[in-house]
Short mmCIF file of C-alpha atoms in Angstrom, two decimals:
data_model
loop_
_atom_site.label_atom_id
_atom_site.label_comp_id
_atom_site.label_asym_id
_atom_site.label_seq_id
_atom_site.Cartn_x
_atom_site.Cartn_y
_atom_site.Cartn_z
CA UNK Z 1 45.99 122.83 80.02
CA UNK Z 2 48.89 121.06 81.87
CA UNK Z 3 46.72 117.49 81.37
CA UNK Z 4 46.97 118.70 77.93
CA UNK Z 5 50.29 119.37 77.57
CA UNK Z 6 51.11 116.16 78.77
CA UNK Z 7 49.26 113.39 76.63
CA UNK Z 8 50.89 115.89 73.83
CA UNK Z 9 54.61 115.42 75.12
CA UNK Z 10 53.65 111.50 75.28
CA UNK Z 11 51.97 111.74 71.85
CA UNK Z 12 55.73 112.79 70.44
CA UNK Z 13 57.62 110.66 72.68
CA UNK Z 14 55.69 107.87 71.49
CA UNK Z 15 55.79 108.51 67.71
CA UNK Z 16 59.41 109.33 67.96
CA UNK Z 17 60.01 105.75 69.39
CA UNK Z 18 57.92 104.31 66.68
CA UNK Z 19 60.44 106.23 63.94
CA UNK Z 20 63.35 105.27 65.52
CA UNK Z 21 61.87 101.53 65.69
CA UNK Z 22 61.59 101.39 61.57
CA UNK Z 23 64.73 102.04 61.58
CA UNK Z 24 65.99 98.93 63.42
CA UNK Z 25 66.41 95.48 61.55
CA UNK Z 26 63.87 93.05 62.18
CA UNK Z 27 64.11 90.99 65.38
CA UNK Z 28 65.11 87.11 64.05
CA UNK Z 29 63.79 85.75 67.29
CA UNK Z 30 59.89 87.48 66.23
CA UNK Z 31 59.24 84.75 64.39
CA UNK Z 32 59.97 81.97 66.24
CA UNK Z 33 58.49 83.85 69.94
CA UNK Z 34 55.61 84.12 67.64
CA UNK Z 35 54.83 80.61 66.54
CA UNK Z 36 55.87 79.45 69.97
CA UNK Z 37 53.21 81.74 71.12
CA UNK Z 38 50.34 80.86 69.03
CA UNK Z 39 51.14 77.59 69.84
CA UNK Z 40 50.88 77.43 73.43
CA UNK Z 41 47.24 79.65 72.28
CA UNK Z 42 45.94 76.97 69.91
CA UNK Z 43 46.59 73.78 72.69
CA UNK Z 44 46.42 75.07 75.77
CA UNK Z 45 42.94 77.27 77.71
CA UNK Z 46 43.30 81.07 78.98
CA UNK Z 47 43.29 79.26 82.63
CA UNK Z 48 46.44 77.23 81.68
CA UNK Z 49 48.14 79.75 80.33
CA UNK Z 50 47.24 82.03 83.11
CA UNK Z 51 47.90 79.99 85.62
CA UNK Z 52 50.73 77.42 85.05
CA UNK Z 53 52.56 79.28 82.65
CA UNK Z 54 52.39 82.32 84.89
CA UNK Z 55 54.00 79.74 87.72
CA UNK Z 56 56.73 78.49 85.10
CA UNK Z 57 57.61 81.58 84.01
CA UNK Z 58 57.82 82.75 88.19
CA UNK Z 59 60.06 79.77 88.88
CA UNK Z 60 62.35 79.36 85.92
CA UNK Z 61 63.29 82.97 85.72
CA UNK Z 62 63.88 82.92 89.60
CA UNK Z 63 66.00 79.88 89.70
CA UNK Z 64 67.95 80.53 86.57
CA UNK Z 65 68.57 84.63 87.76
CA UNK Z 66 69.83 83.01 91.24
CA UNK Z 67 72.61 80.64 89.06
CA UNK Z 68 74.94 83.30 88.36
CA UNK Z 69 75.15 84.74 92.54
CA UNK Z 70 75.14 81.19 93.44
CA UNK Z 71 77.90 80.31 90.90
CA UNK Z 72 80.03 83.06 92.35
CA UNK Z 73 80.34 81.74 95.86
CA UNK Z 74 82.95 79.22 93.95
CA UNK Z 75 84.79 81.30 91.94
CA UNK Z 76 88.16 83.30 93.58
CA UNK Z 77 88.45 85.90 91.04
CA UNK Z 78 84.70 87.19 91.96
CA UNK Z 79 85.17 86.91 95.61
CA UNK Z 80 86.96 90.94 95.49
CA UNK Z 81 83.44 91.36 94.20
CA UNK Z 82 81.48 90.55 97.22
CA UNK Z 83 80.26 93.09 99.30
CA UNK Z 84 80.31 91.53 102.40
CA UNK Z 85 83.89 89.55 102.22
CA UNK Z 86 83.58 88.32 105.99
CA UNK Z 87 80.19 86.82 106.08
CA UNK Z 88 80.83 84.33 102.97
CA UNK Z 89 77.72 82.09 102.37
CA UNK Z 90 76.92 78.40 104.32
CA UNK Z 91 75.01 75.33 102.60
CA UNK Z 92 73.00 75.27 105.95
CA UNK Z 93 71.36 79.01 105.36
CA UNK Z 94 71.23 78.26 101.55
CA UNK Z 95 69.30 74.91 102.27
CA UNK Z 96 67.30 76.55 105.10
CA UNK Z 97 66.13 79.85 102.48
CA UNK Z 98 65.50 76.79 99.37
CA UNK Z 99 63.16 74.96 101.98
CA UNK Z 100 61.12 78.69 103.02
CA UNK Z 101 61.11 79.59 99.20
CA UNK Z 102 59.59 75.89 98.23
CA UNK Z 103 57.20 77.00 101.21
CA UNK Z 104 56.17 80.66 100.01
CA UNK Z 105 56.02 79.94 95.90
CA UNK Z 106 53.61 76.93 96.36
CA UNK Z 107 51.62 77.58 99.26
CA UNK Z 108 51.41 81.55 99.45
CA UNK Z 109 52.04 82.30 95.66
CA UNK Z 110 50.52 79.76 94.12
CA UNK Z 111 47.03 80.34 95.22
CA UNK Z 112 47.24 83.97 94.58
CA UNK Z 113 48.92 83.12 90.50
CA UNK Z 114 45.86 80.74 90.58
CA UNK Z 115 43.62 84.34 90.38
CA UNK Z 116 45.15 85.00 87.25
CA UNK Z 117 43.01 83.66 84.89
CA UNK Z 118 39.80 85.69 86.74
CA UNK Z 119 42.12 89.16 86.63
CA UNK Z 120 42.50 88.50 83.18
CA UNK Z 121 38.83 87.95 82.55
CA UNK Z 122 37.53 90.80 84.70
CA UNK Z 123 39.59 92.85 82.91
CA UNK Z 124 38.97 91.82 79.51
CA UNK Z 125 42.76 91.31 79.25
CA UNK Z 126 43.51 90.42 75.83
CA UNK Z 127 46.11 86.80 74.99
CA UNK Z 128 46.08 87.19 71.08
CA UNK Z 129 49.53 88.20 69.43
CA UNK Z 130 47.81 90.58 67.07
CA UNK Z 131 47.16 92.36 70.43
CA UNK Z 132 50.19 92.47 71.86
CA UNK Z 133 52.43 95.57 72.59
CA UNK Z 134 55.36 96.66 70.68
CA UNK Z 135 58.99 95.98 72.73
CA UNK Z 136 59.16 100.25 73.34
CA UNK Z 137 55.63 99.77 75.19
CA UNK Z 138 56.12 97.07 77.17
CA UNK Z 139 59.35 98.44 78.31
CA UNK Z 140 57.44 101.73 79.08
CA UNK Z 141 55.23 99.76 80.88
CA UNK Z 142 56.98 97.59 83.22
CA UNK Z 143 58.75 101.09 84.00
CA UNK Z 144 55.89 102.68 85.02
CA UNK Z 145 55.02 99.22 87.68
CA UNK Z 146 58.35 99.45 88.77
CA UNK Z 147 57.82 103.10 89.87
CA UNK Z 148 54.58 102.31 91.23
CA UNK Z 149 55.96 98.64 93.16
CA UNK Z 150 59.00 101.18 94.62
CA UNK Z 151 56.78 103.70 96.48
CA UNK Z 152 54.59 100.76 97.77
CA UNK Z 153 57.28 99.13 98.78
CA UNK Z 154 59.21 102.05 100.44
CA UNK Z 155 56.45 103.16 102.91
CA UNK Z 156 55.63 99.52 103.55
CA UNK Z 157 58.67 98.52 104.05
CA UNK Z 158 59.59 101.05 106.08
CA UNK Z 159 56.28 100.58 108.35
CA UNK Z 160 57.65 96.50 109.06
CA UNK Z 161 60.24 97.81 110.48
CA UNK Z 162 58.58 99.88 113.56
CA UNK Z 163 60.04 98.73 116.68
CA UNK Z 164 56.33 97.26 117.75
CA UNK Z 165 55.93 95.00 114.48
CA UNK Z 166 59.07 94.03 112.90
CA UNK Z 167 60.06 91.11 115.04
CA UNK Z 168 56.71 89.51 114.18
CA UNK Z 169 56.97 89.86 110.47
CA UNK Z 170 59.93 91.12 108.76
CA UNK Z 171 62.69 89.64 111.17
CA UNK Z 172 62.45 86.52 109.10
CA UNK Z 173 63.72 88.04 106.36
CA UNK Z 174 67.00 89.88 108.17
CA UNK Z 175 67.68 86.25 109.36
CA UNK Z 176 70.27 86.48 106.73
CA UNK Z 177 72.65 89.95 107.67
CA UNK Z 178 74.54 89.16 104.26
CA UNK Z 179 72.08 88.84 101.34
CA UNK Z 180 72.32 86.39 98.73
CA UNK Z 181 70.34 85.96 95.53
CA UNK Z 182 67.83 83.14 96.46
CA UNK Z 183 66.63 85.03 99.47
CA UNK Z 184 65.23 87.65 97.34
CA UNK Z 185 61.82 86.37 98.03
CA UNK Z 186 62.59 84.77 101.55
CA UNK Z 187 60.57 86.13 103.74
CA UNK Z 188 57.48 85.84 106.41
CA UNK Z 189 54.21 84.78 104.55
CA UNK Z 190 52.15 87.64 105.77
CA UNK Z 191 54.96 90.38 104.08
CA UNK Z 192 54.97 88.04 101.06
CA UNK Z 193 51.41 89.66 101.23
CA UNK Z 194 51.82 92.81 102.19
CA UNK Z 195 54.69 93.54 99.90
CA UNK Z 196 53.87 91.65 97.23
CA UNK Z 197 50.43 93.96 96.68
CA UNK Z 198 53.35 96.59 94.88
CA UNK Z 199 53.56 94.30 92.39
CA UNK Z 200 50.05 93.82 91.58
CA UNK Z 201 49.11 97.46 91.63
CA UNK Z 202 51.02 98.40 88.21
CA UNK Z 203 49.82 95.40 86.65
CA UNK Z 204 46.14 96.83 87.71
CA UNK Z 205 47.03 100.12 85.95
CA UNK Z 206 49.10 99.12 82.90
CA UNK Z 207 48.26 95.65 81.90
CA UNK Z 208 46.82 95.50 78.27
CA UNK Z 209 47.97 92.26 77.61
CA UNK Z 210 48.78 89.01 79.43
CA UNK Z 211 52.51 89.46 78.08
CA UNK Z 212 52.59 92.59 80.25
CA UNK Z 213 52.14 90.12 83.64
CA UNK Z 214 55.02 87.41 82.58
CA UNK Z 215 57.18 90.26 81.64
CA UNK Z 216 56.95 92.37 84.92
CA UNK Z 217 57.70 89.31 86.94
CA UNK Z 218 61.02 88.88 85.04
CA UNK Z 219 61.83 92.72 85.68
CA UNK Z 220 61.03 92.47 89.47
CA UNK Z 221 63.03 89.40 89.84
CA UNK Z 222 65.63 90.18 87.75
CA UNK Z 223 65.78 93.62 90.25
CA UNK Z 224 65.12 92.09 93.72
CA UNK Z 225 67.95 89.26 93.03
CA UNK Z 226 70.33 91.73 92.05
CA UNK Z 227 69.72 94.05 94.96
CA UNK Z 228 70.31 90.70 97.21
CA UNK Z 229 73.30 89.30 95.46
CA UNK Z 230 76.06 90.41 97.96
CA UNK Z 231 77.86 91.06 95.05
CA UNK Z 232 78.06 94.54 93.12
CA UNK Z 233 79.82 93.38 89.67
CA UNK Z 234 81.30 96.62 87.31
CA UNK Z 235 79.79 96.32 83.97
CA UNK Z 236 75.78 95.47 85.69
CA UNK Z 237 73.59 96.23 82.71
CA UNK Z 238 71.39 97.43 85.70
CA UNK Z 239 73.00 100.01 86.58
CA UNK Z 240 72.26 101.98 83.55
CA UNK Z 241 68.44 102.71 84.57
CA UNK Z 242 68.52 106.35 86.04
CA UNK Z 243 68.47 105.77 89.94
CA UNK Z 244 68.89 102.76 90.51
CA UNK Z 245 69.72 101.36 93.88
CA UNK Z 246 71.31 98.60 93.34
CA UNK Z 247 73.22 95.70 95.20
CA UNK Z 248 75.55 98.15 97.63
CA UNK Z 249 72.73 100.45 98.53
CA UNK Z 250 70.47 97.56 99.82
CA UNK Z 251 73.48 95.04 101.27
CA UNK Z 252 73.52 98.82 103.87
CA UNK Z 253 69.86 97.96 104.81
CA UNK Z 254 70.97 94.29 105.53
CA UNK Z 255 74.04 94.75 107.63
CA UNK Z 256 72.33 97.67 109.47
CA UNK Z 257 68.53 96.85 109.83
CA UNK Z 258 67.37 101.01 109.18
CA UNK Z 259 67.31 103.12 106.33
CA UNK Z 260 67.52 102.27 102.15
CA UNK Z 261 63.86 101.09 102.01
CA UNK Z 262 62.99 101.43 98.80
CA UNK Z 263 63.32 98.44 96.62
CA UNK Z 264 64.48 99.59 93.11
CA UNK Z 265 65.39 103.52 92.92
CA UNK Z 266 66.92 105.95 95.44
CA UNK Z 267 64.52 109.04 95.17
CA UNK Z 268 62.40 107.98 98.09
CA UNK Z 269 64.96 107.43 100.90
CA UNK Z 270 67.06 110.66 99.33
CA UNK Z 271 63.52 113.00 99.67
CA UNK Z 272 63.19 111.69 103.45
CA UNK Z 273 66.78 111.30 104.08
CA UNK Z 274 66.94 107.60 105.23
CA UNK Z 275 69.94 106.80 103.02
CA UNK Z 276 71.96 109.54 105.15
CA UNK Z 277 73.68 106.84 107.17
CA UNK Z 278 74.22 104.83 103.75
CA UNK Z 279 75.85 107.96 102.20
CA UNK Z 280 77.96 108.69 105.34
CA UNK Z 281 79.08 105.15 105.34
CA UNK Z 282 80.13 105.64 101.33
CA UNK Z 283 82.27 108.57 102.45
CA UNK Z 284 83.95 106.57 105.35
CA UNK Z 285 84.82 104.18 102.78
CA UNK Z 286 86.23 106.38 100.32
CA UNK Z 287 88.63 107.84 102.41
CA UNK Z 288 89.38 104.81 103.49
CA UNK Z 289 90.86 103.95 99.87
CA UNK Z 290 92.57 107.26 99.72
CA UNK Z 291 94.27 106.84 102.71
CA UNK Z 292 95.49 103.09 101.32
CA UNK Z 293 96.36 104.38 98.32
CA UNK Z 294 98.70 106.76 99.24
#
């Protein structure tokens, strides 16, 4: 009855999104994603697509989402921004984290993007544009692997840091006590591994189409390099998804090495309590302001 009631209450949901959707004017970028898209299908095989295009789509949208953090390291006005004022970044740890990422995305990531293609095929995965999802589903969809990637990653995460394993493994990646963008993916090879698997579990679930894999990667990147900024900007489109953690919750894991795990919402450390030093800390600070205020 409850199993039921559910696929009933997604039934509406999902209907009411499609009559909402007729509603909205026609996307003028449709057309254009479209041709591009049948393009790529008409001169290039399901293995180059899979594979390279997965890897251009990995490193162009991780680059280009680092500009604006690293942009801000030069700019006064955005310096009241940074959450760590005292600890401003250094050339040397930039270059250092560019040289590990080089490291990780060709020699860790690489091979594993290079399984794509045989996912895809295994899977029956479709590539066709009369087969892709509407906007409303993908969205619904990378959702649901984000929710699935943030439980992974809180229990994981919170396993590399017992006191018996984390100076083997996930040291590397507190090298850097104040977080910046690029070093979103900076990290020990084997918890590239072991943390990475969140992301591939929601794809195993979800993924009806190949669009579904190129657009989760631009969600998780576009989340992990926020979270790692150092900077938490007013006005972060980001901040509207319900529970989000955000930059300020996980700059607290960096500072202090314990607690904030999770890697996108805050329901997971809240249920076991280890943001209770993070909250204490946000009431220290707000009396803090009172007190300079007045």
């Amino acid at each position: 009855m409850a199993v039921n009631d559910s696929v009933n209450i997604l039934n509406s949901a999902y209907l009411a999104v499609e009559y909402i959707d007729s509603f909205l004017p026609d996307n003028p970028l449709q057309q254009p994603f479209k041709n591009a898209w049948n393009y790529m299908l008409d001169n290039y095989t399901k293995f180059q697509i899979a594979t390279w295009g997965s890897l251009i789509v990995h490193e162009v949208s991780y680059f280009l989402l680092c500009v604006p953090g690293f942009v801000f390291q030069f700019i006064p006005y955005m310096q009241k921004y940074k959450i760590q004022q005292d600890k401003p970044e250094t050339w040397e740890k930039q270059w250092k984290c560019f040289k590990t990422l080089l490291f990780n995305h060709f020699f860790i990531q690489l091979p594993l993007i290079c399984g794509t293609y045989y996912f895809t095929e295994y899977f029956n995965i479709p590539y066709e544009w009369e087969e892709m999802p509407r906007w409303y589903v993908l969205v619904g969809q990378c959702l649901g692997c984000a929710v699935i990637e943030d439980a992974w990653h809180y229990f994981l995460h919170r396993l590399l840091h017992h006191k018996r394993i984390y100076k083997y493994i996930h040291k590397v990646h507190h090298e850097f006590v104040s977080p910046f963008g690029m070093q979103a993916e900076y990290a020990h090879p084997l918890e590239t591994l072991i943390l990475g698997t969140g992301f591939f579990i929601g794809i195993v679930v979800f993924c009806n189409h190949v669009v579904l894999l190129w657009a989760w990667v631009i969600c998780r990147l576009m989340e992990t390099i926020d979270v790692h900024s150092g900077y938490d900007v007013p006005l972060n489109p980001l901040h509207l998804v319900p529970f989000y953690a955000g930059a300020r919750f996980h700059d607290f894991h960096h500072m202090n090495f314990v607690g904030n795990y999770a890697s996108t919402f805050t329901w997971w450390d809240r249920i076991f309590g280890t943001d209770s030093q993070f909250i204490a800390y946000q009431e220290k600070e707000k009396k803090k302001q009172l007190i300079t205020k007045k």
